[in-house]
PDB file of C-alpha atoms in Angstrom:
ATOM      1  CA  ASP K 578     -16.224  24.933  32.991  1.00 63.00           C
ATOM      2  CA  ALA K 579     -15.250  24.252  29.392  1.00 66.00           C
ATOM      3  CA  LYS K 580     -12.319  21.930  28.699  1.00 89.00           C
ATOM      4  CA  THR K 581      -9.106  23.251  27.152  1.00 94.00           C
ATOM      5  CA  THR K 582      -6.499  21.530  24.984  1.00 95.00           C
ATOM      6  CA  GLN K 583      -2.868  22.650  24.907  1.00 97.00           C
ATOM      7  CA  PRO K 584       0.300  21.169  23.418  1.00 97.00           C
ATOM      8  CA  THR K 585       2.341  19.289  25.978  1.00 97.00           C
ATOM      9  CA  SER K 586       5.553  21.181  25.301  1.00 97.00           C
ATOM     10  CA  MET K 587       7.111  23.902  23.168  1.00 97.00           C
ATOM     11  CA  ASP K 588      10.545  25.395  22.655  1.00 97.00           C
ATOM     12  CA  CYS K 589      11.390  29.019  21.945  1.00 97.00           C
ATOM     13  CA  ALA K 590      14.674  30.810  21.350  1.00 97.00           C
ATOM     14  CA  GLU K 591      15.489  33.624  23.728  1.00 97.00           C
ATOM     15  CA  GLY K 592      14.495  37.002  22.322  1.00 97.00           C
ATOM     16  CA  ARG K 593      11.915  35.534  19.973  1.00 97.00           C
ATOM     17  CA  ALA K 594       8.174  35.655  20.448  1.00 97.00           C
ATOM     18  CA  ALA K 595       6.610  32.647  22.135  1.00 98.00           C
ATOM     19  CA  ASN K 596       3.134  31.819  20.838  1.00 98.00           C
ATOM     20  CA  LEU K 597       1.239  29.369  23.025  1.00 98.00           C
ATOM     21  CA  PRO K 598      -2.019  28.030  21.566  1.00 98.00           C
ATOM     22  CA  CYS K 599      -5.094  26.834  23.416  1.00 97.00           C
ATOM     23  CA  ASN K 600      -8.260  25.234  22.070  1.00 96.00           C
ATOM     24  CA  HIS K 601     -11.526  25.707  23.951  1.00 95.00           C
ATOM     25  CA  SER K 602     -14.139  24.739  21.384  1.00 94.00           C
ATOM     26  CA  THR K 603     -16.929  24.243  23.948  1.00 92.00           C
ATOM     27  CA  ILE K 604     -16.537  27.659  25.577  1.00 92.00           C
ATOM     28  CA  SER K 605     -19.772  29.342  26.625  1.00 89.00           C
ATOM     29  CA  GLY K 606     -20.688  32.955  26.052  1.00 87.00           C
ATOM     30  CA  ASN K 607     -20.084  33.949  29.667  1.00 85.00           C
ATOM     31  CA  GLU K 608     -16.753  32.145  30.064  1.00 88.00           C
ATOM     32  CA  TYR K 609     -13.458  33.979  30.152  1.00 90.00           C
ATOM     33  CA  VAL K 610     -10.075  32.675  29.032  1.00 93.00           C
ATOM     34  CA  TYR K 611      -7.384  32.888  31.723  1.00 93.00           C
ATOM     35  CA  TRP K 612      -3.681  32.203  31.477  1.00 96.00           C
ATOM     36  CA  TYR K 613      -1.434  31.330  34.388  1.00 96.00           C
ATOM     37  CA  ARG K 614       2.120  30.100  34.462  1.00 97.00           C
ATOM     38  CA  GLN K 615       4.065  28.090  36.998  1.00 97.00           C
ATOM     39  CA  ILE K 616       7.794  28.347  37.306  1.00 96.00           C
ATOM     40  CA  HIS K 617       9.473  25.359  38.900  1.00 90.00           C
ATOM     41  CA  SER K 618       8.839  25.059  42.654  1.00 85.00           C
ATOM     42  CA  GLN K 619       6.614  28.124  42.774  1.00 92.00           C
ATOM     43  CA  GLY K 620       2.863  28.653  42.856  1.00 95.00           C
ATOM     44  CA  PRO K 621       1.009  29.558  39.653  1.00 95.00           C
ATOM     45  CA  GLN K 622       1.199  33.190  38.586  1.00 95.00           C
ATOM     46  CA  TYR K 623      -1.667  35.031  36.903  1.00 93.00           C
ATOM     47  CA  ILE K 624      -0.732  36.396  33.475  1.00 95.00           C
ATOM     48  CA  ILE K 625      -3.785  37.713  31.663  1.00 94.00           C
ATOM     49  CA  HIS K 626      -7.432  37.034  30.906  1.00 92.00           C
ATOM     50  CA  GLY K 627     -10.030  38.051  28.328  1.00 92.00           C
ATOM     51  CA  LEU K 628     -13.592  37.501  27.158  1.00 91.00           C
ATOM     52  CA  LYS K 629     -13.633  38.211  23.443  1.00 91.00           C
ATOM     53  CA  ASN K 630     -11.391  41.169  22.752  1.00 88.00           C
ATOM     54  CA  ASN K 631      -7.643  40.889  22.468  1.00 94.00           C
ATOM     55  CA  GLU K 632      -5.864  41.947  25.627  1.00 95.00           C
ATOM     56  CA  THR K 633      -2.352  43.165  26.383  1.00 96.00           C
ATOM     57  CA  ASN K 634      -0.536  43.871  29.610  1.00 94.00           C
ATOM     58  CA  GLU K 635       3.061  44.223  30.699  1.00 94.00           C
ATOM     59  CA  MET K 636       3.580  40.478  30.650  1.00 94.00           C
ATOM     60  CA  ALA K 637       1.847  39.222  27.520  1.00 97.00           C
ATOM     61  CA  SER K 638      -0.807  39.567  24.855  1.00 98.00           C
ATOM     62  CA  LEU K 639      -3.885  37.394  24.502  1.00 98.00           C
ATOM     63  CA  ILE K 640      -5.412  36.865  21.093  1.00 98.00           C
ATOM     64  CA  ILE K 641      -8.878  35.279  21.061  1.00 97.00           C
ATOM     65  CA  THR K 642     -10.378  34.134  17.748  1.00 96.00           C
ATOM     66  CA  GLU K 643     -13.629  35.669  16.640  1.00 95.00           C
ATOM     67  CA  ASP K 644     -15.562  32.440  17.302  1.00 95.00           C
ATOM     68  CA  ARG K 645     -13.802  32.224  20.714  1.00 95.00           C
ATOM     69  CA  LYS K 646     -12.980  28.575  20.174  1.00 95.00           C
ATOM     70  CA  SER K 647      -9.259  29.113  20.496  1.00 96.00           C
ATOM     71  CA  SER K 648      -6.743  31.615  21.799  1.00 97.00           C
ATOM     72  CA  THR K 649      -3.020  32.326  21.734  1.00 98.00           C
ATOM     73  CA  LEU K 650      -0.856  33.709  24.493  1.00 98.00           C
ATOM     74  CA  ILE K 651       2.038  35.721  23.130  1.00 98.00           C
ATOM     75  CA  LEU K 652       5.211  36.485  25.067  1.00 98.00           C
ATOM     76  CA  PRO K 653       6.741  39.079  22.729  1.00 97.00           C
ATOM     77  CA  HIS K 654      10.404  38.656  23.672  1.00 96.00           C
ATOM     78  CA  ALA K 655      10.905  35.432  25.584  1.00 97.00           C
ATOM     79  CA  THR K 656      13.702  35.223  28.130  1.00 97.00           C
ATOM     80  CA  LEU K 657      15.146  32.286  30.030  1.00 97.00           C
ATOM     81  CA  ARG K 658      13.045  33.338  33.014  1.00 96.00           C
ATOM     82  CA  ASP K 659       9.897  32.638  30.989  1.00 97.00           C
ATOM     83  CA  THR K 660      10.648  28.907  31.083  1.00 98.00           C
ATOM     84  CA  ALA K 661       7.598  27.511  32.871  1.00 98.00           C
ATOM     85  CA  VAL K 662       4.384  25.525  32.523  1.00 98.00           C
ATOM     86  CA  TYR K 663       1.642  27.679  31.016  1.00 98.00           C
ATOM     87  CA  TYR K 664      -1.990  26.892  31.820  1.00 97.00           C
ATOM     88  CA  CYS K 665      -4.957  27.993  29.747  1.00 96.00           C
ATOM     89  CA  ILE K 666      -8.170  27.945  31.798  1.00 93.00           C
ATOM     90  CA  VAL K 667     -11.735  28.752  30.885  1.00 91.00           C
ATOM     91  CA  ARG K 668     -13.969  30.004  33.656  1.00 85.00           C
ATOM     92  CA  VAL K 669     -17.218  31.810  34.132  1.00 77.00           C
ATOM     93  CA  GLY K 670     -16.580  35.378  35.185  1.00 66.00           C
ATOM     94  CA  GLY K 671     -18.235  37.239  38.006  1.00 58.00           C
ATOM     95  CA  ASP K 672     -18.709  36.770  41.708  1.00 53.00           C
ATOM     96  CA  THR K 673     -20.895  33.710  41.995  1.00 54.00           C
ATOM     97  CA  GLY K 674     -19.428  31.101  44.334  1.00 51.00           C
ATOM     98  CA  THR K 675     -19.364  28.100  42.048  1.00 49.00           C
ATOM     99  CA  ALA K 676     -17.763  30.194  39.350  1.00 50.00           C
ATOM    100  CA  SER K 677     -14.918  31.152  41.602  1.00 66.00           C
ATOM    101  CA  LYS K 678     -12.627  28.139  41.321  1.00 78.00           C
ATOM    102  CA  LEU K 679     -10.069  27.526  38.586  1.00 86.00           C
ATOM    103  CA  THR K 680      -9.763  24.115  36.946  1.00 88.00           C
ATOM    104  CA  PHE K 681      -6.221  23.470  35.750  1.00 92.00           C
ATOM    105  CA  GLY K 682      -5.201  21.000  33.053  1.00 90.00           C
ATOM    106  CA  THR K 683      -1.638  19.817  32.528  1.00 91.00           C
ATOM    107  CA  GLY K 684      -0.587  22.918  30.582  1.00 96.00           C
ATOM    108  CA  THR K 685       2.208  23.549  28.076  1.00 97.00           C
ATOM    109  CA  ARG K 686       5.784  23.267  29.217  1.00 97.00           C
ATOM    110  CA  LEU K 687       7.644  26.135  27.520  1.00 98.00           C
ATOM    111  CA  GLN K 688      11.406  25.809  27.347  1.00 98.00           C
ATOM    112  CA  VAL K 689      13.245  28.994  26.375  1.00 98.00           C
ATOM    113  CA  THR K 690      16.745  28.318  25.088  1.00 96.00           C
ATOM    114  CA  LEU K 691      19.805  30.408  24.279  1.00 93.00           C
TER     115      LEU K 691
ATOM    116  CA  ASP L 107       1.951  43.283  51.802  1.00 54.00           C
ATOM    117  CA  THR L 108       4.266  40.496  50.665  1.00 72.00           C
ATOM    118  CA  GLY L 109       1.644  38.384  48.932  1.00 93.00           C
ATOM    119  CA  VAL L 110       0.257  35.011  49.970  1.00 96.00           C
ATOM    120  CA  SER L 111       2.404  33.328  52.595  1.00 97.00           C
ATOM    121  CA  GLN L 112       2.421  29.592  53.291  1.00 98.00           C
ATOM    122  CA  ASN L 113       4.110  27.776  56.122  1.00 97.00           C
ATOM    123  CA  PRO L 114       5.952  25.544  56.346  1.00 97.00           C
ATOM    124  CA  ARG L 115       7.544  25.353  52.890  1.00 96.00           C
ATOM    125  CA  HIS L 116       8.420  21.719  53.363  1.00 97.00           C
ATOM    126  CA  LYS L 117       7.076  19.033  55.678  1.00 98.00           C
ATOM    127  CA  ILE L 118       8.223  15.446  56.011  1.00 98.00           C
ATOM    128  CA  THR L 119       6.038  13.244  58.165  1.00 98.00           C
ATOM    129  CA  LYS L 120       5.597   9.602  58.942  1.00 98.00           C
ATOM    130  CA  ARG L 121       2.534   7.782  57.697  1.00 98.00           C
ATOM    131  CA  GLY L 122      -0.274   7.995  60.200  1.00 98.00           C
ATOM    132  CA  GLN L 123       0.777  11.319  61.694  1.00 98.00           C
ATOM    133  CA  ASN L 124      -1.314  14.480  61.537  1.00 98.00           C
ATOM    134  CA  VAL L 125      -0.039  17.607  59.808  1.00 98.00           C
ATOM    135  CA  THR L 126      -1.288  21.177  59.651  1.00 98.00           C
ATOM    136  CA  PHE L 127      -0.432  23.844  57.113  1.00 98.00           C
ATOM    137  CA  ARG L 128      -1.053  27.556  57.387  1.00 98.00           C
ATOM    138  CA  CYS L 129      -1.895  30.126  54.735  1.00 98.00           C
ATOM    139  CA  ASP L 130      -1.875  33.892  55.200  1.00 97.00           C
ATOM    140  CA  PRO L 131      -3.648  35.541  52.268  1.00 96.00           C
ATOM    141  CA  ILE L 132      -3.275  39.086  50.997  1.00 94.00           C
ATOM    142  CA  SER L 133      -4.924  41.146  53.712  1.00 91.00           C
ATOM    143  CA  GLU L 134      -7.702  42.725  51.665  1.00 87.00           C
ATOM    144  CA  HIS L 135      -8.635  39.465  49.922  1.00 90.00           C
ATOM    145  CA  ASN L 136     -11.827  37.896  51.238  1.00 90.00           C
ATOM    146  CA  ARG L 137     -11.603  34.644  49.241  1.00 91.00           C
ATOM    147  CA  LEU L 138      -9.114  31.904  50.026  1.00 94.00           C
ATOM    148  CA  TYR L 139      -8.547  28.677  48.088  1.00 94.00           C
ATOM    149  CA  TRP L 140      -6.676  25.461  48.723  1.00 96.00           C
ATOM    150  CA  TYR L 141      -5.294  23.348  45.887  1.00 96.00           C
ATOM    151  CA  ARG L 142      -3.216  20.177  45.742  1.00 97.00           C
ATOM    152  CA  GLN L 143      -0.644  19.439  43.053  1.00 96.00           C
ATOM    153  CA  THR L 144       1.097  16.147  42.378  1.00 95.00           C
ATOM    154  CA  LEU L 145       4.131  15.722  40.167  1.00 92.00           C
ATOM    155  CA  GLY L 146       3.455  16.401  36.492  1.00 90.00           C
ATOM    156  CA  GLN L 147      -0.133  17.469  37.064  1.00 93.00           C
ATOM    157  CA  GLY L 148      -1.841  20.819  37.287  1.00 94.00           C
ATOM    158  CA  PRO L 149      -3.205  22.015  40.619  1.00 95.00           C
ATOM    159  CA  GLU L 150      -6.467  20.388  41.742  1.00 94.00           C
ATOM    160  CA  PHE L 151      -9.094  22.357  43.631  1.00 93.00           C
ATOM    161  CA  LEU L 152      -9.751  21.263  47.213  1.00 95.00           C
ATOM    162  CA  THR L 153     -11.868  23.933  48.877  1.00 94.00           C
ATOM    163  CA  TYR L 154     -12.522  27.639  49.158  1.00 91.00           C
ATOM    164  CA  PHE L 155     -13.677  30.188  51.691  1.00 93.00           C
ATOM    165  CA  GLN L 156     -15.363  33.517  51.400  1.00 90.00           C
ATOM    166  CA  ASN L 157     -14.516  35.298  54.622  1.00 92.00           C
ATOM    167  CA  GLU L 158     -14.911  32.602  57.284  1.00 93.00           C
ATOM    168  CA  ALA L 159     -17.506  30.550  55.396  1.00 92.00           C
ATOM    169  CA  GLN L 160     -16.369  27.421  53.598  1.00 92.00           C
ATOM    170  CA  LEU L 161     -18.457  27.586  50.426  1.00 90.00           C
ATOM    171  CA  GLU L 162     -17.289  24.623  48.395  1.00 89.00           C
ATOM    172  CA  LYS L 163     -15.405  21.390  48.983  1.00 91.00           C
ATOM    173  CA  SER L 164     -14.080  19.025  46.345  1.00 91.00           C
ATOM    174  CA  ARG L 165     -14.698  15.300  46.630  1.00 89.00           C
ATOM    175  CA  LEU L 166     -10.898  15.092  46.815  1.00 84.00           C
ATOM    176  CA  LEU L 167     -11.235  16.486  50.327  1.00 87.00           C
ATOM    177  CA  SER L 168     -11.753  13.233  52.189  1.00 89.00           C
ATOM    178  CA  ASP L 169     -12.883  13.111  55.813  1.00 93.00           C
ATOM    179  CA  ARG L 170      -9.218  13.072  56.856  1.00 96.00           C
ATOM    180  CA  PHE L 171      -8.863  16.611  55.533  1.00 96.00           C
ATOM    181  CA  SER L 172     -10.251  19.665  57.258  1.00 96.00           C
ATOM    182  CA  ALA L 173      -9.811  23.321  56.503  1.00 96.00           C
ATOM    183  CA  GLU L 174     -10.680  26.313  58.616  1.00 96.00           C
ATOM    184  CA  ARG L 175     -10.601  30.047  58.336  1.00 96.00           C
ATOM    185  CA  PRO L 176     -11.836  31.076  61.774  1.00 91.00           C
ATOM    186  CA  LYS L 177     -11.650  34.849  61.560  1.00 87.00           C
ATOM    187  CA  GLY L 178     -11.773  35.282  57.833  1.00 85.00           C
ATOM    188  CA  SER L 179      -8.054  35.978  57.671  1.00 91.00           C
ATOM    189  CA  PHE L 180      -5.515  33.124  57.773  1.00 96.00           C
ATOM    190  CA  SER L 181      -6.503  29.539  57.036  1.00 98.00           C
ATOM    191  CA  THR L 182      -5.276  26.142  58.138  1.00 98.00           C
ATOM    192  CA  LEU L 183      -5.451  22.832  56.322  1.00 98.00           C
ATOM    193  CA  GLU L 184      -5.116  19.732  58.485  1.00 98.00           C
ATOM    194  CA  ILE L 185      -4.578  16.203  57.259  1.00 98.00           C
ATOM    195  CA  GLN L 186      -5.178  13.478  59.803  1.00 97.00           C
ATOM    196  CA  ARG L 187      -3.666   9.988  59.642  1.00 97.00           C
ATOM    197  CA  THR L 188      -1.520  10.862  56.653  1.00 98.00           C
ATOM    198  CA  GLU L 189      -1.036   8.348  53.862  1.00 97.00           C
ATOM    199  CA  GLN L 190       1.699   8.133  51.249  1.00 96.00           C
ATOM    200  CA  GLY L 191      -0.828   9.233  48.637  1.00 95.00           C
ATOM    201  CA  ASP L 192      -1.122  12.556  50.428  1.00 97.00           C
ATOM    202  CA  SER L 193       2.398  13.461  49.325  1.00 97.00           C
ATOM    203  CA  ALA L 194       1.973  16.551  47.162  1.00 97.00           C
ATOM    204  CA  MET L 195       2.383  20.298  46.991  1.00 97.00           C
ATOM    205  CA  TYR L 196      -0.430  22.078  48.805  1.00 98.00           C
ATOM    206  CA  LEU L 197      -1.106  25.507  47.362  1.00 98.00           C
ATOM    207  CA  CYS L 198      -3.084  28.373  48.786  1.00 97.00           C
ATOM    208  CA  ALA L 199      -4.447  31.294  46.778  1.00 95.00           C
ATOM    209  CA  SER L 200      -6.490  34.370  47.548  1.00 93.00           C
ATOM    210  CA  SER L 201      -8.620  36.835  45.656  1.00 89.00           C
ATOM    211  CA  PHE L 202     -11.036  39.666  46.228  1.00 84.00           C
ATOM    212  CA  SER L 203     -14.605  38.953  45.240  1.00 75.00           C
ATOM    213  CA  GLY L 204     -15.214  42.568  44.351  1.00 63.00           C
ATOM    214  CA  ALA L 205     -12.572  42.312  41.665  1.00 58.00           C
ATOM    215  CA  GLY L 206     -15.048  40.454  39.476  1.00 60.00           C
ATOM    216  CA  THR L 207     -13.104  38.578  36.855  1.00 65.00           C
ATOM    217  CA  GLY L 208      -9.620  39.260  38.212  1.00 69.00           C
ATOM    218  CA  GLY L 209      -7.017  36.601  38.818  1.00 80.00           C
ATOM    219  CA  TYR L 210      -5.884  34.809  41.953  1.00 88.00           C
ATOM    220  CA  THR L 211      -2.615  35.281  43.798  1.00 93.00           C
ATOM    221  CA  PHE L 212      -0.988  31.992  44.773  1.00 95.00           C
ATOM    222  CA  GLY L 213       1.500  31.281  47.518  1.00 96.00           C
ATOM    223  CA  SER L 214       4.637  29.219  46.964  1.00 96.00           C
ATOM    224  CA  GLY L 215       3.058  26.150  48.502  1.00 97.00           C
ATOM    225  CA  THR L 216       3.855  23.596  51.178  1.00 98.00           C
ATOM    226  CA  ARG L 217       5.485  20.422  49.905  1.00 97.00           C
ATOM    227  CA  LEU L 218       4.390  17.424  51.949  1.00 98.00           C
ATOM    228  CA  THR L 219       6.297  14.151  51.882  1.00 98.00           C
ATOM    229  CA  VAL L 220       4.794  11.197  53.725  1.00 98.00           C
ATOM    230  CA  VAL L 221       7.301   8.434  54.432  1.00 97.00           C
TER     231      VAL L 221
END
């Protein structure tokens, strides 16, 4: 799986949009971008994933650049409960066994403040 | 269905003792994964099952570690002769292979402390 690079930490004021960047310059054509987050003392939580089109769900939006070498996770109105470590992961999609696992980096620690 | 359940939540054991953790995945999920997470690091893959078959094991899974999923439902992870370096959070996740590119659901983990 391709390697990802994320900032170690970021701050965001409550109510503002949080924009979390991720670089994945070696991504392959069949690799998806996944985002998970981990709130303290809990297991990681799936947020969103995409291949090349921008995606939006009830939690966040994912913007992938046209060359797919980077992406941004957007939390439109951050709250204190969004304080967590956010992981950007690149993984081959589909059902093949070796493609199934996720490889986590150290992520971005997002601190949402009042 | 209440999600992925892991028991116990916390385990303190003396070095050299054996420990066993249990994971109950979401009932319709046929894939089950074990990860280990140490302080300040992201989760590291250990092994995964599709139904009862163990399809991949990380080199992190030394011969003191064994995982089973006997009936393709719950899974156990056993660590024999524990060492202080085994202290970590052990996470279980499940997914459905037919979901294609969908995400995993993780449990809350079992925190192991070896003293």
